[in-house]
Amino acid sequence: MTLHDLLDTLGPVGLLVLLCTVMIFVGVVLPTIWSRHPYRRTAARATMNTLLDALRRHL
């Protein structure tokens, strides 16, 4: 599947949502799990909790 096929399938808004989801996963969730440094895990966990609380308020 090429990027053009993905864009045709999801549309521009769907592709943007997919990219944002991947960026949040890579930038927040993975450091929460795999960082060697406790302060990075703590900071990533706090960020993840903030994002999840904001999501819960809107759902």
Coordinates of C-alpha atoms in Angstrom, one line a residue:
M1 CA 0.0 0.0 0.0
T2 CA 1.4 3.3 -1.0
L3 CA 0.9 6.7 0.6
H4 CA -1.4 7.7 -2.2
D5 CA -3.6 4.6 -1.6
L6 CA -3.7 5.3 2.1
L7 CA -4.7 8.9 1.4
D8 CA -7.5 7.7 -0.9
T9 CA -8.7 5.3 1.7
L10 CA -8.6 7.5 4.8
G11 CA -8.9 10.9 3.3
P12 CA -6.9 13.9 4.4
V13 CA -8.5 14.1 7.9
G14 CA -8.1 10.4 8.5
L15 CA -4.5 10.5 7.5
L16 CA -3.9 13.5 9.8
V17 CA -5.6 11.6 12.7
L18 CA -3.4 8.5 12.0
L19 CA -0.2 10.6 11.9
C20 CA -1.1 12.4 15.2
T21 CA -1.9 9.0 16.8
V22 CA 1.5 7.6 15.7
M23 CA 3.3 10.7 16.9
I24 CA 1.7 10.5 20.3
F25 CA 2.4 6.8 20.6
V26 CA 6.1 7.2 19.7
G27 CA 6.6 10.4 21.7
V28 CA 4.7 9.6 24.8
V29 CA 3.7 5.9 25.2
L30 CA 7.0 4.3 24.2
P31 CA 9.1 6.5 26.6
T32 CA 6.7 5.6 29.4
I33 CA 7.5 1.9 28.8
W34 CA 11.1 1.7 27.6
S35 CA 13.1 4.6 29.0
R36 CA 16.0 3.6 31.2
H37 CA 15.8 6.8 33.2
P38 CA 13.1 7.0 35.9
Y39 CA 12.6 10.8 35.5
R40 CA 11.8 10.3 31.8
R41 CA 9.3 7.5 32.5
T42 CA 7.7 9.7 35.2
A43 CA 7.5 12.7 32.9
A44 CA 6.1 10.6 30.0
R45 CA 3.6 9.0 32.3
A46 CA 2.4 12.4 33.6
T47 CA 2.0 13.6 30.0
M48 CA 0.1 10.5 29.0
N49 CA -2.2 10.9 32.0
T50 CA -2.8 14.5 31.1
L51 CA -3.7 13.5 27.5
L52 CA -6.0 10.7 28.7
D53 CA -7.8 12.9 31.2
A54 CA -8.4 15.5 28.5
L55 CA -9.7 12.8 26.2
R56 CA -12.0 11.4 28.9
R57 CA -13.5 14.8 29.5
H58 CA -14.5 15.2 25.9
L59 CA -16.0 11.7 25.5

